[in-house]
PDB file of C-alpha atoms in Angstrom:
ATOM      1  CA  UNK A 280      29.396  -8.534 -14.404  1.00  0.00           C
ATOM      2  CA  UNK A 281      30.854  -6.617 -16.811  1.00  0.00           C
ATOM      3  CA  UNK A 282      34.048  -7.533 -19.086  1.00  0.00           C
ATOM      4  CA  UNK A 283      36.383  -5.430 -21.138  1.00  0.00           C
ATOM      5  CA  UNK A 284      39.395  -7.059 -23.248  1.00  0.00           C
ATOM      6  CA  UNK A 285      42.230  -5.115 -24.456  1.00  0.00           C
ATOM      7  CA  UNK A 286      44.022  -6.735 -27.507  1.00  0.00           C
ATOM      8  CA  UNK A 287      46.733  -5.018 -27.395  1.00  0.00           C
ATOM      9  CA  UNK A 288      47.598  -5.698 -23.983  1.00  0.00           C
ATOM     10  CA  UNK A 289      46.452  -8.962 -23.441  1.00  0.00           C
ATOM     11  CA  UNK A 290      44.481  -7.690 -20.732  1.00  0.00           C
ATOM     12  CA  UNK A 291      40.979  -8.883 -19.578  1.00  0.00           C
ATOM     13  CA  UNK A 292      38.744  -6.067 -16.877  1.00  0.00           C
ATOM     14  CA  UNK A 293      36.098  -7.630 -14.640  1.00  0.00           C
ATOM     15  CA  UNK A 294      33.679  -5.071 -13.043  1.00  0.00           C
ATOM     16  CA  UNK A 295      31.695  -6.423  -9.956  1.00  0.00           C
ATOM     17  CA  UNK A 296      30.505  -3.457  -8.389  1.00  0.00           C
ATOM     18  CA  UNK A 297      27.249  -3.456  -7.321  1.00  0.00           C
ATOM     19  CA  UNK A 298      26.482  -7.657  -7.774  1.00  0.00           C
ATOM     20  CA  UNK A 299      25.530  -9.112  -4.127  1.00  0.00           C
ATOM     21  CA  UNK A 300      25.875 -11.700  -4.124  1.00  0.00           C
ATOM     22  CA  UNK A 301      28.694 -12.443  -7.045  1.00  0.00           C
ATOM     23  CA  UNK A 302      26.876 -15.723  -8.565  1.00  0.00           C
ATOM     24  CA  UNK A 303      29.193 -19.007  -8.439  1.00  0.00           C
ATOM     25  CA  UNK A 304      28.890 -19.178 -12.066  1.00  0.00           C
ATOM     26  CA  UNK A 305      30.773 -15.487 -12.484  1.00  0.00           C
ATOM     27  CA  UNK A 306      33.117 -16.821  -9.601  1.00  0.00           C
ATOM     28  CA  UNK A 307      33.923 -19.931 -11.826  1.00  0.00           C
ATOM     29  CA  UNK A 308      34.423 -17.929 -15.115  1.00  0.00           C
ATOM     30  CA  UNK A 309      37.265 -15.452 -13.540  1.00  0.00           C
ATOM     31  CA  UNK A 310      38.883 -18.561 -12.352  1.00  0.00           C
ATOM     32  CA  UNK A 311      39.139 -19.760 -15.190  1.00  0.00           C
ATOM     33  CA  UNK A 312      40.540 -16.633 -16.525  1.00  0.00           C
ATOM     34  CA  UNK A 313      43.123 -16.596 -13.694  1.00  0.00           C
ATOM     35  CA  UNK A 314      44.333 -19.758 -15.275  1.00  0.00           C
ATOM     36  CA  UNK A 315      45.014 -18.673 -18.638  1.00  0.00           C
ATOM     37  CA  UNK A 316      48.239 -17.881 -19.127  1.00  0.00           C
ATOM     38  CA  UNK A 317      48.349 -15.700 -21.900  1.00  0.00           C
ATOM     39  CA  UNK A 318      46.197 -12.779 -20.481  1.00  0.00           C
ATOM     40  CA  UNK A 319      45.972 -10.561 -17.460  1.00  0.00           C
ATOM     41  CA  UNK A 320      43.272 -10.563 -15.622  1.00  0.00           C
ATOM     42  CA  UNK A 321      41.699  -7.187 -13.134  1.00  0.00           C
ATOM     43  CA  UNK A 322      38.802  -7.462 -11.129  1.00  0.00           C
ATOM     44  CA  UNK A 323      37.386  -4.527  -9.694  1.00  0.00           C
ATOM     45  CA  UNK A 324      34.519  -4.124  -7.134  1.00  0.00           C
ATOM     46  CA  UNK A 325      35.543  -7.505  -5.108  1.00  0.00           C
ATOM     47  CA  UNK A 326      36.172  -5.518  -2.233  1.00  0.00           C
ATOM     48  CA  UNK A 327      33.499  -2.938  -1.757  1.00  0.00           C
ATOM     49  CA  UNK A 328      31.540  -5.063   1.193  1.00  0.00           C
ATOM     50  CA  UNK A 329      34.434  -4.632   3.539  1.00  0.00           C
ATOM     51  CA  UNK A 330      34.525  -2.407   6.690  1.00  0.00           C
ATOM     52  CA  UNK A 331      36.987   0.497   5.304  1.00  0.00           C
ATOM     53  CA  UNK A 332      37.973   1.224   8.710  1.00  0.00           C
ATOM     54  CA  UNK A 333      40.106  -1.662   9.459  1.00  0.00           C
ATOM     55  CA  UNK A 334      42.601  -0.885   6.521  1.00  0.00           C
ATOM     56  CA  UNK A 335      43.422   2.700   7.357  1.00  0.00           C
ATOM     57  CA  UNK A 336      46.763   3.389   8.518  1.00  0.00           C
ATOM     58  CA  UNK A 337      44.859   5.714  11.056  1.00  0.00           C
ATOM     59  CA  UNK A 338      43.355   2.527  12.779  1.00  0.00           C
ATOM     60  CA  UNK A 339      46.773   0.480  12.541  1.00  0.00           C
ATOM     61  CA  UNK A 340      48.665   3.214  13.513  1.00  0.00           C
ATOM     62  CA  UNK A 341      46.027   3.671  16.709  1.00  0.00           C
ATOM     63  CA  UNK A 342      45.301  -0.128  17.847  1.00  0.00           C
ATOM     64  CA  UNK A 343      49.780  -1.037  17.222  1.00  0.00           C
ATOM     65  CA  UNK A 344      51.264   1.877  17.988  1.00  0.00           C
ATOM     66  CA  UNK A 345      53.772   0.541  20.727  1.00  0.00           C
ATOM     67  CA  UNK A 346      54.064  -2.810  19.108  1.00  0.00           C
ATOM     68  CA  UNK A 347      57.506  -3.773  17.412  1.00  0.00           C
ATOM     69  CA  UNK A 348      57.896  -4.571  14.005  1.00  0.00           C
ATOM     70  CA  UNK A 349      60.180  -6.375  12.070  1.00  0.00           C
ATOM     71  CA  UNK A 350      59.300  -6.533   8.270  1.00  0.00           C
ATOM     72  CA  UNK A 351      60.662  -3.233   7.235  1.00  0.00           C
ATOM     73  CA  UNK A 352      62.552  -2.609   4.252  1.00  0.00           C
ATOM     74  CA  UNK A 353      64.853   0.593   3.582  1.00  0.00           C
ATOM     75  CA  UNK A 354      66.207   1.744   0.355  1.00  0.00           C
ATOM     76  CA  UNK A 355      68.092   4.822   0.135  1.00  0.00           C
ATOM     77  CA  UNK A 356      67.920   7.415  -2.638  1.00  0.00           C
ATOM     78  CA  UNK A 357      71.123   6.246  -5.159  1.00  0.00           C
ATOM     79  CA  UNK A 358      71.990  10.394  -6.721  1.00  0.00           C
ATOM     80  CA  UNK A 359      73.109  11.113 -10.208  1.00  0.00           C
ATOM     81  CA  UNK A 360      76.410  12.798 -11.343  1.00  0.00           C
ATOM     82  CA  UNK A 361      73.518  15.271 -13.133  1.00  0.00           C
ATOM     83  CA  UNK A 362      71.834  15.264 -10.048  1.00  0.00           C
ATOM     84  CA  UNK A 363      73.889  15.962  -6.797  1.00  0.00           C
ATOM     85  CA  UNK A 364      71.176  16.689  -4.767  1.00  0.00           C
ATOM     86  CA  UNK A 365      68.144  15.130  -4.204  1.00  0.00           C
ATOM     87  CA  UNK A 366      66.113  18.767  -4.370  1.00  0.00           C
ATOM     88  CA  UNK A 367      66.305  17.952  -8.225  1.00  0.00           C
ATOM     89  CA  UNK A 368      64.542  14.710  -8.147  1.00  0.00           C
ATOM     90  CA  UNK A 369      62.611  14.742  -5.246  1.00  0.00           C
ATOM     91  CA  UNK A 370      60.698  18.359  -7.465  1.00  0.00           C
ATOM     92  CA  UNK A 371      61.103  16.097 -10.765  1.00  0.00           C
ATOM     93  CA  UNK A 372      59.080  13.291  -9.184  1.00  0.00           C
ATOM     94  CA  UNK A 373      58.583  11.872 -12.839  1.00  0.00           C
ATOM     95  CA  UNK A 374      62.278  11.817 -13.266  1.00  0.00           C
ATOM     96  CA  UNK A 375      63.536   8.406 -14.199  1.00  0.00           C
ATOM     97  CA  UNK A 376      67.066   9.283 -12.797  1.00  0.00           C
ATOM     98  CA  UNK A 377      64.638   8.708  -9.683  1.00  0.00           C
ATOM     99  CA  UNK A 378      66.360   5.336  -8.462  1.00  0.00           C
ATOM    100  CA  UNK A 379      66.781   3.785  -5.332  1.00  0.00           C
ATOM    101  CA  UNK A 380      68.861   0.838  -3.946  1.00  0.00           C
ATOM    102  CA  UNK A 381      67.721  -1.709  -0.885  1.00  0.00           C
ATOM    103  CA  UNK A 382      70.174  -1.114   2.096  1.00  0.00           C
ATOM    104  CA  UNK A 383      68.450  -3.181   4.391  1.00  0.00           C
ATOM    105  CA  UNK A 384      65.861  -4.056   7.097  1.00  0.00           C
ATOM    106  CA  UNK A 385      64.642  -2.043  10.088  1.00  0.00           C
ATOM    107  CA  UNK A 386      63.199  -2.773  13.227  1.00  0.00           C
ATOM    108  CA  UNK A 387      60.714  -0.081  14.662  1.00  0.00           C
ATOM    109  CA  UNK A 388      57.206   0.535  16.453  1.00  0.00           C
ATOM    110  CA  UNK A 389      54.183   1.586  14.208  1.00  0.00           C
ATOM    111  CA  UNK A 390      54.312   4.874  16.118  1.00  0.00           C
ATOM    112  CA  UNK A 391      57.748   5.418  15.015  1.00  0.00           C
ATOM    113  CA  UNK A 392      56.556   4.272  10.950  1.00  0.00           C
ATOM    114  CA  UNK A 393      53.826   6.833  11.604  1.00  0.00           C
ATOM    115  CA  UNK A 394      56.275   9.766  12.426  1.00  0.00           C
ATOM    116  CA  UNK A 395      58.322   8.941   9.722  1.00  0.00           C
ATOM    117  CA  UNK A 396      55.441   8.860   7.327  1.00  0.00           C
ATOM    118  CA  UNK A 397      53.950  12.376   8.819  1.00  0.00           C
ATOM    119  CA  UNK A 398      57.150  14.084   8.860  1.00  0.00           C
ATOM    120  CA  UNK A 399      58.275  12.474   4.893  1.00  0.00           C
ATOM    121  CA  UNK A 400      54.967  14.192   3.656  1.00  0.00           C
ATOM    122  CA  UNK A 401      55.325  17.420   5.611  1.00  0.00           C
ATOM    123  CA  UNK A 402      59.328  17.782   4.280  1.00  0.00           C
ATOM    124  CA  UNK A 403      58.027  16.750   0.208  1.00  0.00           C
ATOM    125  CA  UNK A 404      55.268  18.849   0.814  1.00  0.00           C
ATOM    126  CA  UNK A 405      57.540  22.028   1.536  1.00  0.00           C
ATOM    127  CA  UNK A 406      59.340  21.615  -2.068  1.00  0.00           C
ATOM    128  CA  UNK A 407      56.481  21.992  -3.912  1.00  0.00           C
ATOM    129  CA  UNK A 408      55.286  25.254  -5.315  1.00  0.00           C
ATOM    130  CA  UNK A 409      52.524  27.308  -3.849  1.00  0.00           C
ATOM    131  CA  UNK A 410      50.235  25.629  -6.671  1.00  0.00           C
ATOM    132  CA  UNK A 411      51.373  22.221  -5.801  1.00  0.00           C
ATOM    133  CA  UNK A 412      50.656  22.613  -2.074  1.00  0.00           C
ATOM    134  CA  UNK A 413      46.956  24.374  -3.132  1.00  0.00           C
ATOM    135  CA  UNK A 414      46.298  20.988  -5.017  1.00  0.00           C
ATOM    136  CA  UNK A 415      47.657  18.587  -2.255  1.00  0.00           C
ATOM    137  CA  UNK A 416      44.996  20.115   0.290  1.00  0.00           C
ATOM    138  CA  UNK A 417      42.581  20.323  -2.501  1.00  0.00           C
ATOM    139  CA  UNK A 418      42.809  16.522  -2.841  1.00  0.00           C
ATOM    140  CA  UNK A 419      42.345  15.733   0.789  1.00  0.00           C
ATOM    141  CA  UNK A 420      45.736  14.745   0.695  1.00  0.00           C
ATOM    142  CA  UNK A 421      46.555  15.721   4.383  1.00  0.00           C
ATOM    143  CA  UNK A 422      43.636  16.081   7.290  1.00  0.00           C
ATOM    144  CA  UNK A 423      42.540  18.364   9.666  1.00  0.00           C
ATOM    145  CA  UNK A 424      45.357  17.677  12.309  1.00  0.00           C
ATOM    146  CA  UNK A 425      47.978  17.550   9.805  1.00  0.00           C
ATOM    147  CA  UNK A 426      46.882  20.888   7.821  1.00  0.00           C
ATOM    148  CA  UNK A 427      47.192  22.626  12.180  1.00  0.00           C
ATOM    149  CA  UNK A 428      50.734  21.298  12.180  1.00  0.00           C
ATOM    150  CA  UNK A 429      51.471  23.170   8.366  1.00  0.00           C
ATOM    151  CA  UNK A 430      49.566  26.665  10.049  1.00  0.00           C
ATOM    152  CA  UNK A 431      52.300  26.161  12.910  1.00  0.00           C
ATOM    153  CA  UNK A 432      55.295  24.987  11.431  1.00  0.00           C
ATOM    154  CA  UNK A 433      54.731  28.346   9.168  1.00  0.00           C
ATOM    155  CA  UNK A 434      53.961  30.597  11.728  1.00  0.00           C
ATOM    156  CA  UNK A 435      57.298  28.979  13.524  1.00  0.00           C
ATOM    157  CA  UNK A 436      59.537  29.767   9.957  1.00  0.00           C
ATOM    158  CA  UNK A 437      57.387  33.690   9.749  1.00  0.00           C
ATOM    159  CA  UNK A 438      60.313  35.886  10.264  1.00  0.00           C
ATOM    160  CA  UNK A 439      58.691  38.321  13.767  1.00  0.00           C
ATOM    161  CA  UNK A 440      57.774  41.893  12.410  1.00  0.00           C
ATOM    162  CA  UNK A 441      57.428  44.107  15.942  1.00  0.00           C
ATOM    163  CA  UNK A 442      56.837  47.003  14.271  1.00  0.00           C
ATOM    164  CA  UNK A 443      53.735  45.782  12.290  1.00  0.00           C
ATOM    165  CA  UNK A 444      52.532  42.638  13.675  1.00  0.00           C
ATOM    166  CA  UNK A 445      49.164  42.679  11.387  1.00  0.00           C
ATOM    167  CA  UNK A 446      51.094  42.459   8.656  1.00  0.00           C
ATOM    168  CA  UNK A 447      49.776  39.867   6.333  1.00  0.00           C
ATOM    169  CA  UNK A 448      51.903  36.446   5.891  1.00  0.00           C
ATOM    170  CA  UNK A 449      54.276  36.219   2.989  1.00  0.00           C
ATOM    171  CA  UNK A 450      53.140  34.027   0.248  1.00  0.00           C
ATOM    172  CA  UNK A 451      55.374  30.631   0.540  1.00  0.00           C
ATOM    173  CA  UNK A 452      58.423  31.229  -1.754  1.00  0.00           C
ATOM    174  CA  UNK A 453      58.606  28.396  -4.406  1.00  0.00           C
ATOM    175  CA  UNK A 454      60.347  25.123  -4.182  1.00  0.00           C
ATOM    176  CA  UNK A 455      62.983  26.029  -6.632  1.00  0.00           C
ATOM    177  CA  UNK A 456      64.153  28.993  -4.756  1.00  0.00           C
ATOM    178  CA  UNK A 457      64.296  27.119  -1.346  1.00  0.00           C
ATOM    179  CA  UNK A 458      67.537  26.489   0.853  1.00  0.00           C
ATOM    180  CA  UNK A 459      68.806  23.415   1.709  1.00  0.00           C
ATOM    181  CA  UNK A 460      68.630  24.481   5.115  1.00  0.00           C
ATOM    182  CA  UNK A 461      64.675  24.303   4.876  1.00  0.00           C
ATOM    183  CA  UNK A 462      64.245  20.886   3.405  1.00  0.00           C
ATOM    184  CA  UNK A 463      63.640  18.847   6.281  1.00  0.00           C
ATOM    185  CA  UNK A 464      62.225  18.964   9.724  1.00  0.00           C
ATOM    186  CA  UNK A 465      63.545  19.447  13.261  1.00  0.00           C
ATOM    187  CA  UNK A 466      62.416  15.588  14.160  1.00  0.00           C
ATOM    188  CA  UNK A 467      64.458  13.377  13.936  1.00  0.00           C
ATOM    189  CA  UNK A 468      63.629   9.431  13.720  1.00  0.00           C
ATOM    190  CA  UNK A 469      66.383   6.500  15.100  1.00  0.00           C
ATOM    191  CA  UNK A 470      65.614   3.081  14.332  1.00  0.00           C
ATOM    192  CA  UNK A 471      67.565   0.127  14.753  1.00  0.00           C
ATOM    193  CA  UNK A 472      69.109  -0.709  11.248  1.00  0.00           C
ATOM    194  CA  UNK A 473      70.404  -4.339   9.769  1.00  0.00           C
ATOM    195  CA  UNK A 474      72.452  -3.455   6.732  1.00  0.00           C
ATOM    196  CA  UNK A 475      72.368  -5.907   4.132  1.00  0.00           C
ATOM    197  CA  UNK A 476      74.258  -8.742   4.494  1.00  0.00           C
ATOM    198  CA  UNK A 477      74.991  -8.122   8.057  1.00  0.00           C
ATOM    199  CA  UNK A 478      74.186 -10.087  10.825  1.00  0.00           C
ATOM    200  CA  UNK A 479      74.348  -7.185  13.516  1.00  0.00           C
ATOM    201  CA  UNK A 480      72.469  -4.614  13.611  1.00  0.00           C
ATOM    202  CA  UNK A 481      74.407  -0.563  12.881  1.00  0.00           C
ATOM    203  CA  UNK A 482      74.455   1.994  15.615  1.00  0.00           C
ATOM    204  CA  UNK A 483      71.003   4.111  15.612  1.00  0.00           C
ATOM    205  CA  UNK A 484      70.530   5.247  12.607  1.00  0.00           C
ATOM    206  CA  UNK A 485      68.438   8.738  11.550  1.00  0.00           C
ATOM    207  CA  UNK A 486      66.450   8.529   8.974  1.00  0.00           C
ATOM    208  CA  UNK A 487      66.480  11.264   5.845  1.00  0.00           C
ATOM    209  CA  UNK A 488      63.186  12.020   5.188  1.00  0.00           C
ATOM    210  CA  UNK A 489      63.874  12.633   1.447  1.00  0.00           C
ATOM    211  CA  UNK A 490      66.475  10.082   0.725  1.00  0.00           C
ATOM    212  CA  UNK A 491      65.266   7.223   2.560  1.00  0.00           C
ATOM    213  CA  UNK A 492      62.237   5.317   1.478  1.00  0.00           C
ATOM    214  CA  UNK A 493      61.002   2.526   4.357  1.00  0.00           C
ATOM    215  CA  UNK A 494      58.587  -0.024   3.169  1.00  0.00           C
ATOM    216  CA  UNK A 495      56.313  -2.028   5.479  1.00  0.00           C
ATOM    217  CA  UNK A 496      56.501  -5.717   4.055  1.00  0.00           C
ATOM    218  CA  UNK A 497      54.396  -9.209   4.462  1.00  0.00           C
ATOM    219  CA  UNK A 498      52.292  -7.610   7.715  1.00  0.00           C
ATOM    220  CA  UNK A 499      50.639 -10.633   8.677  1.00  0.00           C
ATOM    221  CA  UNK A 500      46.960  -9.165   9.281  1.00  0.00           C
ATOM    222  CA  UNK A 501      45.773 -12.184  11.094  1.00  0.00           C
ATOM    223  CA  UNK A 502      48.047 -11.564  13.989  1.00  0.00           C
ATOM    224  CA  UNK A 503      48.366  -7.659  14.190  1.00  0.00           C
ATOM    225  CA  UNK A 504      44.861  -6.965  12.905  1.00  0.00           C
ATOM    226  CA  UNK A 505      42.686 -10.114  13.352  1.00  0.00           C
ATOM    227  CA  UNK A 506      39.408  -8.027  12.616  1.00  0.00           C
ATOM    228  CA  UNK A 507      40.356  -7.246   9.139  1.00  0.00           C
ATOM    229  CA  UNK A 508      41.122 -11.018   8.297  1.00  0.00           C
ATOM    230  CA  UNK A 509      37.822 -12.178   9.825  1.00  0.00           C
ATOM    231  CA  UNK A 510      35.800  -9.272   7.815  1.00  0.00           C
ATOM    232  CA  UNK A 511      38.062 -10.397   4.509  1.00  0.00           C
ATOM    233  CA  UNK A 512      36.451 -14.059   5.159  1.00  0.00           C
ATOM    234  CA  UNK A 513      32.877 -12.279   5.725  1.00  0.00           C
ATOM    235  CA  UNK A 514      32.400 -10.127   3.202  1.00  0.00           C
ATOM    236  CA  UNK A 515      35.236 -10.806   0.576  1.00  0.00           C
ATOM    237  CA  UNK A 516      33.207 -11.601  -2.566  1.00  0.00           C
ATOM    238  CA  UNK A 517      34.936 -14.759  -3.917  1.00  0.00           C
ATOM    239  CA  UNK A 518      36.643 -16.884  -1.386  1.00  0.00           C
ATOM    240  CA  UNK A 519      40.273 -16.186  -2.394  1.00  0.00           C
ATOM    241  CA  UNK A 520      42.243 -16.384   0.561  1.00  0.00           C
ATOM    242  CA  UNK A 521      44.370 -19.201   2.096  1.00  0.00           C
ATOM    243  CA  UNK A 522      43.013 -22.258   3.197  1.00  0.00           C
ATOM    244  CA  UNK A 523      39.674 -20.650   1.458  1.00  0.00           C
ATOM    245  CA  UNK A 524      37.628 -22.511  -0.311  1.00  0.00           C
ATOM    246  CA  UNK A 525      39.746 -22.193  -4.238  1.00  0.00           C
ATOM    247  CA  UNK A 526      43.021 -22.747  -2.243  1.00  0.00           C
ATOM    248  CA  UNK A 527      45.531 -25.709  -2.317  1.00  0.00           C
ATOM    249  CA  UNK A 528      45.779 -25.540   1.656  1.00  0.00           C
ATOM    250  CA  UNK A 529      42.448 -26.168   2.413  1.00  0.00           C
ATOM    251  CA  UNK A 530      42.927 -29.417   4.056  1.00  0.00           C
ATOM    252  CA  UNK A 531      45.423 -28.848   5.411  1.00  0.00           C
ATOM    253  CA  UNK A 532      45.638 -27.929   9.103  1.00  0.00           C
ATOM    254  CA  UNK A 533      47.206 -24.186  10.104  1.00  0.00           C
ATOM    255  CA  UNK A 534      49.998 -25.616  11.811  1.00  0.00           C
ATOM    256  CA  UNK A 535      51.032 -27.936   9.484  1.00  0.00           C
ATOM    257  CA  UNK A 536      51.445 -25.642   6.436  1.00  0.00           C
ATOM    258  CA  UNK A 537      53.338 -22.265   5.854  1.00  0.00           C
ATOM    259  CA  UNK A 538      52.064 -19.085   6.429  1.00  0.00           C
ATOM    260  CA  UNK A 539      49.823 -17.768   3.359  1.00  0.00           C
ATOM    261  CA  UNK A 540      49.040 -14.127   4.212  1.00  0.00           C
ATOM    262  CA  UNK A 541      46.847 -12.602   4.224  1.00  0.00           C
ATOM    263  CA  UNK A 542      49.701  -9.682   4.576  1.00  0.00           C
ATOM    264  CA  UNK A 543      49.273  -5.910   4.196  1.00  0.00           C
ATOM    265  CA  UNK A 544      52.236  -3.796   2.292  1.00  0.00           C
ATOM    266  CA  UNK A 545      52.544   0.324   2.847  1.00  0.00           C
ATOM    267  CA  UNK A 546      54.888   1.456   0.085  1.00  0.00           C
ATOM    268  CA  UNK A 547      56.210   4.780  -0.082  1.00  0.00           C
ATOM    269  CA  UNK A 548      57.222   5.537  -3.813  1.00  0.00           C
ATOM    270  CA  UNK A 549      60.997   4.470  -3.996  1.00  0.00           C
ATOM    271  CA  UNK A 550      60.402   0.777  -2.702  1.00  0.00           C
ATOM    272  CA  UNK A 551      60.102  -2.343  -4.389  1.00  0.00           C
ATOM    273  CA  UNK A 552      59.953  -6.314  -4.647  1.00  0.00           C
ATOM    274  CA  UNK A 553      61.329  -8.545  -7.143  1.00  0.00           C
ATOM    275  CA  UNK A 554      58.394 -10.255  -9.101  1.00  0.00           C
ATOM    276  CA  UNK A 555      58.950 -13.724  -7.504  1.00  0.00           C
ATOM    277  CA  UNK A 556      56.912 -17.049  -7.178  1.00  0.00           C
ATOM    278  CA  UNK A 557      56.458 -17.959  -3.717  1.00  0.00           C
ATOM    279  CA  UNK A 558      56.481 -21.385  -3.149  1.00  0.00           C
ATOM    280  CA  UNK A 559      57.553 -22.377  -6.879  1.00  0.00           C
ATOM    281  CA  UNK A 560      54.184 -21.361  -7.631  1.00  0.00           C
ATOM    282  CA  UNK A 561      51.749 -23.068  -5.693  1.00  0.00           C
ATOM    283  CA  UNK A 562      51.159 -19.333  -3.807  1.00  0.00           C
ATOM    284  CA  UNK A 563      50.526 -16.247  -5.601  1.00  0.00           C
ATOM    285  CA  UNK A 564      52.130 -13.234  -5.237  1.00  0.00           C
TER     286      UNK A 564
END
């Protein structure tokens, strides 16, 4: 395998692409570099035996869609005196006046996380420049289905001409020059809302697709997608997980210890979690 050390960082890159089996004497060696304290330590390539297919949202999305979910978090866009708008900062994605604020938790069917995802990319993608767009397609950054809905949603917003219908569509006018009354799409997605520190849930609530950021949190990928976690024990290349073979819980029966993960997180930029040390430390994190 190959290692990289960077001084100045204290941090310590493990490549283990391409090494089938990963020998138990490499497997040893990063543990031990997990335990040192002083460094930081990346390893890359662990992965790459998996079956991709069982991560994608597309597959979620398709095998939960009607299911109910609880462990959704919502933060909500906190705007600047500078800043009244979130146009400003939503174009300015780099801007650190970019801040947002936990409100709560939501409770809502993967379907309904999927529309909100779809729709939150089509509204940031119309703010962007012409270039911008150009560069998101470029990128693969939205497929086939996804790049029909753009063609109709612009033939929808082209402005009828009946007295030259060849006429050629207008080139997209740039984010900076857009109304407010263009930011966001017809949909609209209700979900039931729990403020924080409230027992009782809020009347439906509609999402802003701009302001409101909703993270998916601690999926537990042994009950919603029990193919992944069997292909993680497969084909993982060191046996990290819990109960596995490095893990404190290992004799310890399923029902008679807490649930270890593995989980699966979808965060929209905006979200966060506290650095924290689950189980004083005995589980990472």
């Amino acid at each position: 395998m190959k290692v990289e050390y960077d001084p100045d960082n204290a941090l310590r890159r493990i490549d283990t692409r391409g090494i089938n089996p990963l020998p138990a004497s490499d497997q040893t060696q990063i543990l031990e570099w997990f335990e040192d304290p002083n460094t930081t330590t990346v390893v890359q390539g662990l992965h790459e035996n998996l079956d991709e297919r069982f991560m994608k949202w597309s597959y979620i999305k398709n095998k939960c869609g009607p299911l109910l979910c609880r462990n959704f978090k919502y933060f909500k866009r906190k705007l600047t005196l500078d800043h009244p708008t979130h146009i400003a900062n939503v174009v300015a994605t780099n801007s650190s006046l970019d801040t947002f604020e936990e409100a709560g938790t939501m409770v809502m069917s993967f379907e309904t996380y999927d529309l909100y995802l779809q729709q939150r990319k089509l509204a940031l993608y119309h703010l962007m420049t012409t270039k911008e767009q150009q560069e998101q397609v470029h990128h693969g950054s939205f497929t086939d289905s996804e790049l029909q809905e753009l063609k109709e949603l612009k033939k929808q917003q082209q402005p009828e001409d009946p007295e030259d219908p060849e006429d050629p569509e207008e080139p997209e006018e740039p984010a900076e020059e857009r109304k407010e009354g263009n930011e966001t799409q017809d949909d609209k997605i209700t979900v039931s809302y729990y403020p924080s520190g409230q027992s009782n849930k809020s009347q439906p609530h509609v999402i802003n697709l701009l302001d409101d950021v909703i993270y998916l949190i601690d999926l537990d990928i042994t009950r919603f997608i029990p193919e992944a976690a069997a292909d993680l024990r497969a084909h993982f290349k060191m046996d990290l997980l819990p109960a596995g073979d490095w893990c404190m819980m290992n004799s310890v029966g399923s029902e008679g210890r807490p649930f270890l993960g593995p989980n699966l997180y979808i965060t929209p930029p905006g979200a966060s979690t506290v650095f924290h040390e689950d189980g004083n430390g005995t589980v990472d994190s």
